[in-house]
Amino acid sequence: MTGLFDGLVFESWILHALIWLPLAGIPVVLLAGEERAKEVAFGWTLGLFVVSLGLWWAFDPAGPLFQLQSSVPWVEMWGVNYALGIDGISLFMILLTTFTMPIAILGSFRYIRERQRGFYALMLLLQTGIVGVFASMDLFLFYVFFELTLVPMYFIVGVWGGERRIYAAVKFFLYTALGSLLMLVGILYLYWQANLANGFASFHVLDLLGTPLSLTEQLWLFGAFALAFAIKVPIFPLHTWLPDAHVEAPTPGSVVLAAVLLKMGTYGFLRFVLPFFPEASAHPTVVMVMLTLGVIGIIYAALVAAVQPDAKKLVAYTSVAHMGFVVLGIFALNVNGLQGGLVVMISHGISTGALFLILGMLYERRHTRRIEDFGGLARVAPLLATALVLTAMASIGVPGTSGFVGEFLALVGTFEKYPVMAFLAALGVIFAAFYMLPMVQRVLFNKLDRKENRTMPDLSGREIAVLSPLLLLMVVLGVYPAPVLERLEPGVRAIVEWVEEGQTGALRSAREAHALEAELATEELDGPGRALLHRFEGVEPPLPQPTRTEEGELGRSALVAFPQTPAAPTEIFTVTSGDQD
Amino acid sequence: MTEPARTTTEALAATAQAGSGFDPVLPGIILLLPLLGFLLNGILALVAGSRSATALRLAALAEPDSEEERVDHQHEVGAPKRATHTLPTWIGPGVMLLAFVLTAANFLRMLGADLHDAVVISYWSWMPTGALSVDAAIQLDQLSMIMMMVITGVGFLIHVFSVGYMKDDPGYPRYFAYLNLFVFFMLVLVTGANFPVMFVGWEGVGLCSYLLIGFWFQDREKADAGKKAFIVNRIGDVGLLMAMFILFSTFGTLNYGEIFAAAPTTLVYGGGVVTAITLFLLLGAAGKSAQIPLYVWLPDAMAGPTPVSALIHAATMVTAGVYLVARASVLFALAPVGAAAVATIGALTALFAATIALKQYDIKKVLAYSTVSQLGFMFMGVGVGAYAAGVFHLMTHAFFKALLFLGAGAVIHSMHHALHATHKDWDAQDMRNMGGLRRPMKWTWIFMWIATLAIAGIWPFAGFFSKDEIIWYVGTSAPFGPLYAVLWGMAVVTALLTAFYMTRMMILTFHGPNRTGEAERKHLHEAPLTMTIPLGVLAILSIFGGWINVPESVRNSFFGGFGLLPMSEWLHDWLLPVTAAADAIRLEQMGAYAYQSPIGGGHVTWGFIATGLALAVVILASRLFLSRDVKTALEEGEPTSGIGKLLYNKWYVDEFYDRIIVQPVIGISRFSWRVVDRVLIDGTVNAVGAVSRGAGWFGSLFQTGQLNTYAFILALGALALLGVLIL
């Protein structure tokens, strides 16, 4: 069938294209000239979004855990591979990125007036970094992309930002760079231990999975990784870079920061921290600390948001509160909680992105972000008012919008194990109304008592085009989130089973499949791959290689002795998925 | 996306088998009609809004220094009506009429069928994840059908009334958009087949309430009132969320059918789990139904247009708490503490609100506190296990309270026009500025007296039967504990207070000499037909609505015409499929009612006593206020001392909450921001900050020249290298 053929070709290039095509757009933008740069950048990212929609079909919800996998050696000596692959979680993070980018760029047409070529080139560079982060299956590659996103963001805030842009940019850079450095140490240690256990060097995520580590080692490594990601999320009390960065960043910078960049932190927890350090992640003390920080984030940030005179800062603090729900959902360590956390991530990306866009539109009109400078705008700008009210409702999680689905599931998941935490977090529902409604009222309602506001134009056609896809998604995801939940569930379930049920489940299967494939590829049939192969052929496996079982039974020996039959070999070799027949 | 359609047909096929003769007619369309109305009116509202915004901008450009436009509603009189104004007149009430007709058709079908189990129609899978599976599903049974009849029926009448009441308002299409959206969410609330879908309606009506209370948002007080309603309601919503979490962790599902079927065997009678569930449900119910301690938003909600007060803040939304308790009757029957808490909260609220109503001068405030008080009665009813009585009072209250509010609306409308005609700066809602309105507004006067006699509990009006039944059941619960004797006493006192403050309101408004002023008097007029006809229909319902649930003993007495009434306890029997399980649990665990009041006497005897006392109060109060020389609001001013001042200021509860809760929260917020965030955390960061400052200086170097481009190219180079290595 031609469908099969096309599908195969499509699936082999789509991830590479989504990473590298933004980069390829940079010369185009630079050559386009100052005046045309924004249109070119918009067209380019819009095209990329259309391409990325192909992921929806390329990704088979019923297929194996990691799909569209590919791996090319990069630095062979160190075992660094250019290895890509996605599960349902990465799928939506990538889609969120490709969806946000053209909207952020279209939303910046009037905001960015100077050095436009440079700005849009940086935005494209940023997209490469972000998509790379979400598509990497190699820890080293991930780290490179993770750090790469810092550079364009630093310049976006530092060059095109507001008055205190230097302070904000440096604060942002130092906070995150500090965390990343510690993580780098952790990565190298983990890599070294895995190297010892595996007998070969590899940064591949599936090779690092199940590295034998003592609980103490796990806790230290958890700390190193978690710090880096906690800064990114951000988790209280590491959040103070965010309000400054948001306030000073130009609108598109804020949009991308809130919608996608923060998600790299929570994504890091899901993809690396929990799977690499399952015992530390499920350690009661660690869980309680993380849940407590999540709850503090929810309530504390909501309270602080409520007294902000600057609308943009208010929204920045609400981000901290929302991400608190994500942390809660993740460390509930069950399917509902993680699903909820992920939906909050997506929903927050949409609603907070929209809030920053709307505030940016107000700033372009009035050159102020102070709430008290507005008032009564619903009379002169009914379209803007409608958009803001709907977005505010989605942001505070009114049912029927995407915000509710996420918070509800995260709380359901949390409640199953930690009812008191869930109760405290549920209070955030009140505080959300407490910070959002007064802001809405003071901007849109009350008297239209400022002369400057009385001539304020309503949304332009371009602005309607920017906001309507976001508004539509808020409602669609609130009413019919099932397609998203379905695709997220396998990835979520894999993490939960791995962490909570003794490293079983789909992650284990994926790891075994990966090992077997690697063995077959190199035709060195004396590793664990040999063991598996022998099992499939009905042959007794040879004795496992000596591993450091005394440090923990999570090594390869445990893997070899694993009694269950992994996924059927045919499935293992099915890297692509759309080709059932 | 074809999946929803499949599940629908499957569900329909399944229900057709188990439907026991009840085959619903287009139930989904009943919900979709008001939603469609919202979308159409919403588009018109945006068109109209944009047009008036343009006009506003042009005016501001022409006269940039002109005075800020006066905050006023209802004053674009005389201009020719545009399509954005004429279309909502037909769309708004039109979709409601269609919805009512469809509901009535379903109601008649259900009447003819012998339906034991609810018909559940599942449209699509809403939140399928892990062990949780929540469908977008609606449920038709006797309880939801009664609620739908009230919502679409009374809702339609109020939509028609609104056509007259709001016709000069520039926000006319927006008004109907909100009103239609409200009805949609209200229908979702009562038809949802599981707790989360109900919660969609629950918060949805709260959202519409917020938008409609603050409908005239230019007025800061009104916008504040909307905000307050939303936030206070959210406190209750946390209770509802918690109840859902406990239910899910206990039952593994959130569907009504499965929970209520499994509850008697899964939950321990009187156990901690079910008690917690019911107390959290009560918190939610208290929020939405304005009970102590969360009642404070409802009186402020009167800032909204008066038909909104009638529909949302009297007839439908605020009764959602009563619906919730009746819906979860099995759970409340299993939790005696929870049920007793419902009854106690109800009695306290009823009495407390009635005392405040005694001393209010704003006609809508009197009705608002009266509503809080009557909701307390309903809570008492469902709290003592008389679910049918609670729903019965919910229904009759919807008739006579909607009538009272709409009547008050007609009065305010008339007063407003009269005061506006002479530009008199008086309060159009203060009863001290009214008086003698029975002459210009004869029909409104008659209709409102009917409603007043109904709410006062005087035979044969609707309120007599429903309120009497609740008081009766509270009193006859005395064997379950001395608490109920006390509650009974409070209920009787409250009923008499009700008769008193309602008579006071009627006398001050319609009787005695007119105090509006010489010039204004001739502008006072009866409301147009679009307003008086709905009043008339509601008046008829307020007279006869009580006859559908007359107890057998009463039916055979004087009050039922010695058996002339064709049926007894119809509503009770009709709701039995919903409440039977709870009744059985209560009977088994607590025993039977005493069937006499705590101080003796049967139902009929107390019927005589109650109506006699109420009538006496009405007559006495009439004499008292007719003989009093009432001063206008300006002359009299606020009460300055004694109990009158305390009641006039509503026991200072708002001030108390402000000092105990609101201000401390704001204080903590400020502290968190200024001290914790700024000083503690950022202080530490900046102190690490020799580094920070140094790097800041270093970073600033990058801003001066073309260095950013340089670093940028460096990053590009690294990536290019990566690319080369791959290829």
mmCIF file of N, CA, C and O in Angstrom, chain A residues 441-466:
data_model
loop_
_atom_site.group_PDB
_atom_site.id
_atom_site.type_symbol
_atom_site.label_atom_id
_atom_site.label_comp_id
_atom_site.label_asym_id
_atom_site.label_seq_id
_atom_site.Cartn_x
_atom_site.Cartn_y
_atom_site.Cartn_z
ATOM 1 N N GLN A 441 -11.380 42.314 37.138
ATOM 2 C CA GLN A 441 -12.296 43.417 37.429
ATOM 3 C C GLN A 441 -11.618 44.767 37.245
ATOM 4 O O GLN A 441 -12.179 45.669 36.625
ATOM 5 N N ARG A 442 -10.407 44.890 37.776
ATOM 6 C CA ARG A 442 -9.764 46.209 37.732
ATOM 7 C C ARG A 442 -9.278 46.566 36.340
ATOM 8 O O ARG A 442 -9.050 47.737 36.052
ATOM 9 N N VAL A 443 -9.124 45.580 35.485
ATOM 10 C CA VAL A 443 -8.741 45.883 34.109
ATOM 11 C C VAL A 443 -9.976 46.108 33.241
ATOM 12 O O VAL A 443 -10.061 47.094 32.513
ATOM 13 N N LEU A 444 -10.937 45.196 33.330
ATOM 14 C CA LEU A 444 -12.053 45.225 32.381
ATOM 15 C C LEU A 444 -13.261 45.974 32.896
ATOM 16 O O LEU A 444 -13.988 46.597 32.130
ATOM 17 N N PHE A 445 -13.523 45.833 34.201
ATOM 18 C CA PHE A 445 -14.764 46.379 34.743
ATOM 19 C C PHE A 445 -14.463 47.684 35.471
ATOM 20 O O PHE A 445 -13.433 48.294 35.255
ATOM 21 N N ASN A 446 -15.378 48.066 36.334
ATOM 22 C CA ASN A 446 -15.321 49.371 36.995
ATOM 23 C C ASN A 446 -15.452 50.484 35.949
ATOM 24 O O ASN A 446 -15.723 50.231 34.783
ATOM 25 N N LYS A 447 -15.225 51.725 36.413
ATOM 26 C CA LYS A 447 -15.443 52.857 35.506
ATOM 27 C C LYS A 447 -14.312 52.977 34.488
ATOM 28 O O LYS A 447 -13.158 52.714 34.800
ATOM 29 N N LEU A 448 -14.699 53.417 33.325
ATOM 30 C CA LEU A 448 -13.707 53.723 32.295
ATOM 31 C C LEU A 448 -13.249 55.148 32.566
ATOM 32 O O LEU A 448 -13.676 56.098 31.924
ATOM 33 N N ASP A 449 -12.386 55.295 33.578
ATOM 34 C CA ASP A 449 -12.179 56.649 34.080
ATOM 35 C C ASP A 449 -10.854 57.266 33.638
ATOM 36 O O ASP A 449 -10.475 58.325 34.117
ATOM 37 N N ARG A 450 -10.148 56.626 32.733
ATOM 38 C CA ARG A 450 -8.904 57.243 32.261
ATOM 39 C C ARG A 450 -9.063 57.663 30.812
ATOM 40 O O ARG A 450 -9.512 56.900 29.980
ATOM 41 N N LYS A 451 -8.644 58.871 30.596
ATOM 42 C CA LYS A 451 -8.803 59.435 29.261
ATOM 43 C C LYS A 451 -8.125 58.566 28.202
ATOM 44 O O LYS A 451 -8.684 58.279 27.154
ATOM 45 N N GLU A 452 -6.912 58.122 28.525
ATOM 46 C CA GLU A 452 -6.137 57.361 27.540
ATOM 47 C C GLU A 452 -6.847 56.071 27.163
ATOM 48 O O GLU A 452 -6.719 55.589 26.038
ATOM 49 N N ASN A 453 -7.586 55.505 28.124
ATOM 50 C CA ASN A 453 -8.240 54.226 27.854
ATOM 51 C C ASN A 453 -9.474 54.377 26.983
ATOM 52 O O ASN A 453 -9.945 53.417 26.398
ATOM 53 N N ARG A 454 -10.016 55.588 26.951
ATOM 54 C CA ARG A 454 -11.289 55.748 26.244
ATOM 55 C C ARG A 454 -11.127 55.667 24.746
ATOM 56 O O ARG A 454 -12.106 55.473 24.027
ATOM 57 N N THR A 455 -9.922 55.831 24.267
ATOM 58 C CA THR A 455 -9.726 55.735 22.818
ATOM 59 C C THR A 455 -9.007 54.439 22.444
ATOM 60 O O THR A 455 -8.559 54.271 21.324
ATOM 61 N N MET A 456 -8.915 53.536 23.386
ATOM 62 C CA MET A 456 -8.174 52.303 23.123
ATOM 63 C C MET A 456 -8.873 51.446 22.070
ATOM 64 O O MET A 456 -10.064 51.182 22.166
ATOM 65 N N PRO A 457 -8.132 51.040 21.039
ATOM 66 C CA PRO A 457 -8.769 50.192 20.035
ATOM 67 C C PRO A 457 -8.954 48.763 20.543
ATOM 68 O O PRO A 457 -8.213 48.295 21.397
ATOM 69 N N ASP A 458 -9.963 48.106 19.975
ATOM 70 C CA ASP A 458 -10.208 46.703 20.315
ATOM 71 C C ASP A 458 -9.230 45.829 19.524
ATOM 72 O O ASP A 458 -8.350 46.341 18.826
ATOM 73 N N LEU A 459 -9.390 44.520 19.650
ATOM 74 C CA LEU A 459 -8.476 43.602 18.971
ATOM 75 C C LEU A 459 -8.479 43.821 17.460
ATOM 76 O O LEU A 459 -9.525 44.017 16.855
ATOM 77 N N SER A 460 -7.304 43.776 16.880
ATOM 78 C CA SER A 460 -7.203 43.837 15.425
ATOM 79 C C SER A 460 -7.371 42.440 14.859
ATOM 80 O O SER A 460 -7.412 41.454 15.610
ATOM 81 N N GLY A 461 -7.477 42.361 13.541
ATOM 82 C CA GLY A 461 -7.625 41.053 12.910
ATOM 83 C C GLY A 461 -6.465 40.127 13.260
ATOM 84 O O GLY A 461 -6.661 38.945 13.546
ATOM 85 N N ARG A 462 -5.247 40.671 13.247
ATOM 86 C CA ARG A 462 -4.088 39.853 13.578
ATOM 87 C C ARG A 462 -4.190 39.339 15.000
ATOM 88 O O ARG A 462 -3.923 38.172 15.274
ATOM 89 N N GLU A 463 -4.620 40.203 15.892
ATOM 90 C CA GLU A 463 -4.703 39.783 17.296
ATOM 91 C C GLU A 463 -5.784 38.730 17.500
ATOM 92 O O GLU A 463 -5.628 37.810 18.314
ATOM 93 N N ILE A 464 -6.858 38.877 16.747
ATOM 94 C CA ILE A 464 -7.895 37.839 16.825
ATOM 95 C C ILE A 464 -7.314 36.511 16.349
ATOM 96 O O ILE A 464 -7.535 35.453 16.941
ATOM 97 N N ALA A 465 -6.535 36.585 15.276
ATOM 98 C CA ALA A 465 -5.914 35.361 14.749
ATOM 99 C C ALA A 465 -4.947 34.765 15.767
ATOM 100 O O ALA A 465 -4.801 33.548 15.858
ATOM 101 N N VAL A 466 -4.294 35.615 16.540
ATOM 102 C CA VAL A 466 -3.352 35.109 17.552
ATOM 103 C C VAL A 466 -4.097 34.391 18.672
ATOM 104 O O VAL A 466 -3.709 33.310 19.103
#
